[in-house]
Coordinates of C-alpha atoms in Angstrom, one line a residue:
X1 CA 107.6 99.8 103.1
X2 CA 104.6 102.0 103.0
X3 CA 101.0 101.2 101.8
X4 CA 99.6 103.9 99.6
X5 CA 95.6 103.4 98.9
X6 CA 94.0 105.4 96.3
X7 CA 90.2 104.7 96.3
X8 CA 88.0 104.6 93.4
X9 CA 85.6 107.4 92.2
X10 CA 82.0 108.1 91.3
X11 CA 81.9 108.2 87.5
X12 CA 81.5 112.0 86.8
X13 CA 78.9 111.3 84.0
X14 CA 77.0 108.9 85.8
X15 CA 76.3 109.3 89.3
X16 CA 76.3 105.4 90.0
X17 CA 78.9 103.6 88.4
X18 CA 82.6 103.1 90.4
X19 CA 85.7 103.9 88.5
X20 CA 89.7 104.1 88.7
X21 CA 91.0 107.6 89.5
X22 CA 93.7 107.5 87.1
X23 CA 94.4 111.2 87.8
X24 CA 94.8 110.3 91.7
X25 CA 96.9 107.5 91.0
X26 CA 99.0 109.1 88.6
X27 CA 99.4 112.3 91.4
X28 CA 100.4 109.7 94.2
X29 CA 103.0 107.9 91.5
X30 CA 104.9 111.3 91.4
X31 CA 104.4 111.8 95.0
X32 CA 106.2 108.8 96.1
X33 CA 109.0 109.0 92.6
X34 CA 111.8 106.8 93.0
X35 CA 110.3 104.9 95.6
X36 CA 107.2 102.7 94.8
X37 CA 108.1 99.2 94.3
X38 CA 104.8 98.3 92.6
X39 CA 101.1 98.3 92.1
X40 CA 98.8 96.1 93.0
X41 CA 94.7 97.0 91.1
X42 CA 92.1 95.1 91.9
X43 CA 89.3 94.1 89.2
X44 CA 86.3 96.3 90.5
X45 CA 83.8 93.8 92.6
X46 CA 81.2 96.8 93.3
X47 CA 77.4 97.1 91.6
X48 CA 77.1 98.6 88.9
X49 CA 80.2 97.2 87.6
X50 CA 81.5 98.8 84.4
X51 CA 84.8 97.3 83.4
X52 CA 88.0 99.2 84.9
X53 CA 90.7 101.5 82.6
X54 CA 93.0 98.3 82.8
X55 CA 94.5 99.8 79.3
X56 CA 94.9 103.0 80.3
X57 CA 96.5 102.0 83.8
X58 CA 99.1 100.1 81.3
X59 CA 99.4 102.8 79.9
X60 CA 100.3 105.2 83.3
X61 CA 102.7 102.0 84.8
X62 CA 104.8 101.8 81.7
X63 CA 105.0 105.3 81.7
X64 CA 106.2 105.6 85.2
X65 CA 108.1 102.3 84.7
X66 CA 106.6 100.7 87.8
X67 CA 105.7 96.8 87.5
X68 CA 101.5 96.0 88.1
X69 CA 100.2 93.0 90.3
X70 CA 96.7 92.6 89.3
X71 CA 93.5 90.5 91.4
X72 CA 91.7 89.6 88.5
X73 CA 89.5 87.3 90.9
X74 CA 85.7 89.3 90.5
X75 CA 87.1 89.9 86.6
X76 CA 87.1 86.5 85.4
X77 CA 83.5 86.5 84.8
X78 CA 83.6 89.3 82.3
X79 CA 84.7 89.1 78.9
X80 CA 85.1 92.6 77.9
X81 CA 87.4 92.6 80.9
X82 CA 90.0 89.4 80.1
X83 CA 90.3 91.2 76.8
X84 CA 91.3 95.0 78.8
X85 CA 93.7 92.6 80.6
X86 CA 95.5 90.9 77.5
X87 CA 95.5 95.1 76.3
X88 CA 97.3 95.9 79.0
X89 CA 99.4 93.7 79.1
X90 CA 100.2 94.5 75.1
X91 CA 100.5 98.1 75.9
X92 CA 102.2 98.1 79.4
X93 CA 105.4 96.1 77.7

């Protein structure tokens, strides 16, 4: 079994805020086709924290048919993010 990172990015239109690189993760998917057991996110934990594209990950996993494992441990906090998570979760099925 093979560990496949794909780090976060600089938010394009902001030059401080951390977010998912949905493209990079969607390009490493197709890469590894046929052969990724799952993915495991974790909820971002790094200043300034905007909430992550949890819906739009659901989105990309159901698409690819590939089950998600998610630390929601520096998310439980938030709001805004416990309700991404239940969207997910709605869309992803």
């Amino acid at each position: 079994m093979t560990c496949v990172v794909v780090a976060t990015k600089l938010d394009p239109g902001n030059t401080d805020e951390v977010v998912t690189d949905l493209d990079a993760m969607e390009c490493a998917l197709k890469e590894n086709e046929g052969c990724v057991l799952a993915i495991k996110t974790t909820i971002s934990c790094v200043d300034p924290q905007i909430p992550d594209q949890i819906d739009e990950e659901g989105k990309l996993f159901k698409k690819e048919d590939v089950c998600h494992v998610m630390n929601n441990a520096y998310g439980l906090q938030c709001k805004k993010t416990c309700k991404l998570i239940n969207r997910a979760c709605t869309i992803g099925t």
